Amino acid sequence: MVKPIKTTCPYCGVGCGVLASVDKQGVLSVQGDPDHPANFGRLCSKGSALAETVDHQGRMLHPSIDNKTVDWSTAIHHVAQRLQKIIDEHGRDAVAFYVSGQLLTEDYYVTNKLMKGYIGSANIDTNSRLCMSSPVAAHKRAFGSDTVPCCYEDLERAKLLVLAGSNTAWCHPVLFQRIVTAKKHNPDLTIVVIDPRLTATCDIADLHLPLRPGSDAILFNGLLNYLHQNNETNTFYINQCVDGVDEALASAAASTVSTTVVAEACQLDEALVAEFYRLFARTERVVTVFSQGVNQSSSGTDKVNAIINCHLLTGRIGRPGMGPFSFTGQPNAMGGREVGGLANQLAAHMAIENAQHRDTVKRFWQSPVIAEKEGLKAVDLFAAVGRGEIKALWIMGTNPVVSMPDADSVREALKACEMVVVSDCMQETDTTLLADVLLPAQTWAEKDGMVTNSERRISRQRSSLSAPGDARPDWWIVCQVAQAMGFNDGFSYASAAEIFREHAALSGFENNGQRDFDISVLSTLNDAAYADFQPLQWPLFIDNQSKEITGTPRMFSEGRFFTRNGRAQLIAITPRLPEVSTDETFPLILNTGRVRDQWHTMTRTGKAPHLSEHSPEPFVSIHPSDAARYSVVDGALARVFSRRGEVIVRARVCDTQQTGSVFVPMHWNDQFSSAGRVDALVNPLVDPISGQPEFKQTPVRLSPYQPVWHGFLLSRRKLNMHDIAYWVKATGKDFYRYELAGEQAAQDWSDWSREMLCQSQHDISWVEYLDEATQRYRGVRLVGDRVESCIFIAPTHQLPPRSWLSGLFERQALSEQERASLLSGQPGAGIKDSGAIVCACGNVGLNTITDAIRDQGLNSVEALGDALKAGTNCGSCVPELRVLLKQFQ
Ligand code: SF4
């Protein structure tokens, strides 16, 4: 085993350091980097399973045009010529790029440079528009710059943590673990969770405010009003550093006269509101964390400013343990902001609407043109594609047919587009299937470059494995196309390091302290120093004493902001509830979001057996009273309709969901399910300032889905599901799991199964059982002594658990007892079934945990950890362990 390579996790904005080790056989293993300041050795379930995602199965290996493999030169020249022809005939705004927070900073930099400085259009937007463009807009309104003031250490130094619209436990799990540890060490740390749902994050909450969906600005306006009325205004700070106070207070007072009014508007118990306000008022060291629950809204920018207002009014910003803190969704959302990857930005935190900034960037790049006006933001960009105004679209490292709101319209737009180019690491995604040109990109473990996490910390992502086939770095692909378009001078980079040095130099070009983003001290970094770069938080400077390059953990500590007069701005907020409300036809509100063990559209996490067990199927969470009203049964299938489409998902009836709203995860797509692509239902409404879509407020209705038969199938081979009405695929260890349902029963289930599982092998044997009266069928297909596949069919969704049968796929040979138990789907007497996986890291199942609680008398999470190792790695399952412990108290 060679020395581990220090790299960074490619999933969420926490930006955890990873040690990647490759053994002599080329097999990769990972562990958390104990020296990385984001995670100090921790990894969540997704990070821990990275090694399960690096195989080459399903990878895009070669460029192709119209499904025909071509060489790189042909592909590059084809894309360059088509782009140029469309620009010549229809103008530069007839082409667009849609990029991704998965790109590394160097990839992002050259793509933005090509579009804004050489093609001369700002029609480049990123999928980060979907997750954090509202905080960007709000930061700029309040601070004059897109600056995140806090650092992770503030979470540990705070005395009050407010987690608003953030299921931190599942979406930023390592930060959640840091908070859990901080609370253990400091029992005085108070945690308030503001979320309509009772999420896993509430496990550590001292106070949970299950507010009416979309009413956050009312709650924080009310807080501003309360702070003012109770003389908690920091007058000294306001006088020195803040403008706009009177207007903001007047707006807050007009909309939230008292806690009673706030409580009524937010549908909260008044005592909860009063307690939250008291806690905030009396605690100096308070951090307010916010994420998608606040951002993904048609008034997301106002909501973020309502939060920032409370920190500015009290001067609780720029000091340890305090400030408003946006947790970004993606690994390099922050890097994308640095290079100006959004359609309304220029590079290096300069503003596209600022003529001086445009001139600065153009002179620095020595580019032929510069985009004169902001480009189309994601939702408008795809609408323009649909109208035929954009005739060529290059999508990089993202899957908008799954992730955009009104996703079916996006699909139709791509079908109609003259040229769709997709660079991706995977061959078959819902988006690549619509591409005219496919360009194979390198993926995590192969790429080299920089990423920036939620606390402005720049880290290296380093290559540990060689890339398969013709896969290339994104920056290389973009530069090749740029050169083929005739832009040789601006794109003749020899390495990612060279691009990074230019990016760093631009950040300091004619800056003179006017712009927050300045890493110009890295512009002379040589290749060896780039290779060895250690994580640092921008802005960077040379420390006078040590002469070392030094970062800035906390911003605004001197009360100076990046507005024209250097003062922060309170923004007058008039709260707006969601634009679309429910009615008799669509009486429920759909909220979308993440599950614990999946990432985005599953192109990578969907490959990992450990990550597919916790939530193997898309689902709808629904309160018991709503379930009863709409005849939806726990564990059965349900249809969720909006005005735009329909999904069929498994019902989870639970009182963690408020009445009147339902939750469906965002990850499933047509490669993993027949009808789970939930963003097809979502309204394409956006925040008017930031353009961020409202993913959490779509009116829907529910009804039971009543197929004629239900079933599941486990198979060592991937199978074709095209004729099955309902199917979901999950990756197991050495097998695939398919959940099935159909609207027509087979004439003969035995024939049907044989046809489904057909393969010309000689040493096959079948074990079968059919009860014709009840239409129950069970069949197991054996090759030699091993299970090759099994299929279970029944008229209801009540079927044997999958866990024991799944484990049989790891066996080289079945025992007699296992053979005898096959058709029951359950182990025989004396053999344990570990049950559905709860702890993905330790592979610990539900039955193992409940047996240990019951039989060994284990009564704490720590005891379960000692005995079973459950909850001892990433800790994401700890809230579930606590629920199980409670059931046995
Ligand atoms: Fe990766 Fe998990 Fe860390 Fe996020 S919290 S960066 S997903 S290991």
mmCIF file of C-alpha atoms and ligand atoms in Angstrom, residues 9 11-16 43-44 46-47 172-174, ligand 1:
data_model
loop_
_atom_site.group_PDB
_atom_site.id
_atom_site.type_symbol
_atom_site.label_atom_id
_atom_site.label_comp_id
_atom_site.label_asym_id
_atom_site.label_seq_id
_atom_site.Cartn_x
_atom_site.Cartn_y
_atom_site.Cartn_z
ATOM 1 C CA CYS A 9 -15.143 14.253 -0.836
ATOM 2 C CA TYR A 11 -20.582 15.264 -2.454
ATOM 3 C CA CYS A 12 -21.811 17.962 -0.113
ATOM 4 C CA GLY A 13 -20.592 21.446 0.753
ATOM 5 C CA VAL A 14 -18.997 20.339 4.024
ATOM 6 C CA GLY A 15 -15.907 19.522 1.938
ATOM 7 C CA CYS A 16 -14.484 16.713 4.056
ATOM 8 C CA LEU A 43 -16.823 10.870 7.036
ATOM 9 C CA CYS A 44 -20.547 10.321 6.627
ATOM 10 C CA LYS A 46 -21.735 8.692 1.545
ATOM 11 C CA GLY A 47 -18.092 9.664 1.996
ATOM 12 C CA HIS A 172 -24.425 17.969 6.081
ATOM 13 C CA PRO A 173 -23.831 14.951 8.340
ATOM 14 C CA VAL A 174 -20.266 15.667 9.392
HETATM 15 FE FE1 SF4 B 1 -18.800 13.981 1.915
HETATM 16 FE FE2 SF4 B 1 -20.396 13.379 3.948
HETATM 17 FE FE3 SF4 B 1 -18.372 15.037 4.296
HETATM 18 FE FE4 SF4 B 1 -20.495 15.807 2.909
HETATM 19 S S1 SF4 B 1 -20.457 15.278 5.091
HETATM 20 S S2 SF4 B 1 -18.366 16.132 2.330
HETATM 21 S S3 SF4 B 1 -21.050 13.910 1.868
HETATM 22 S S4 SF4 B 1 -18.233 12.877 3.789
#
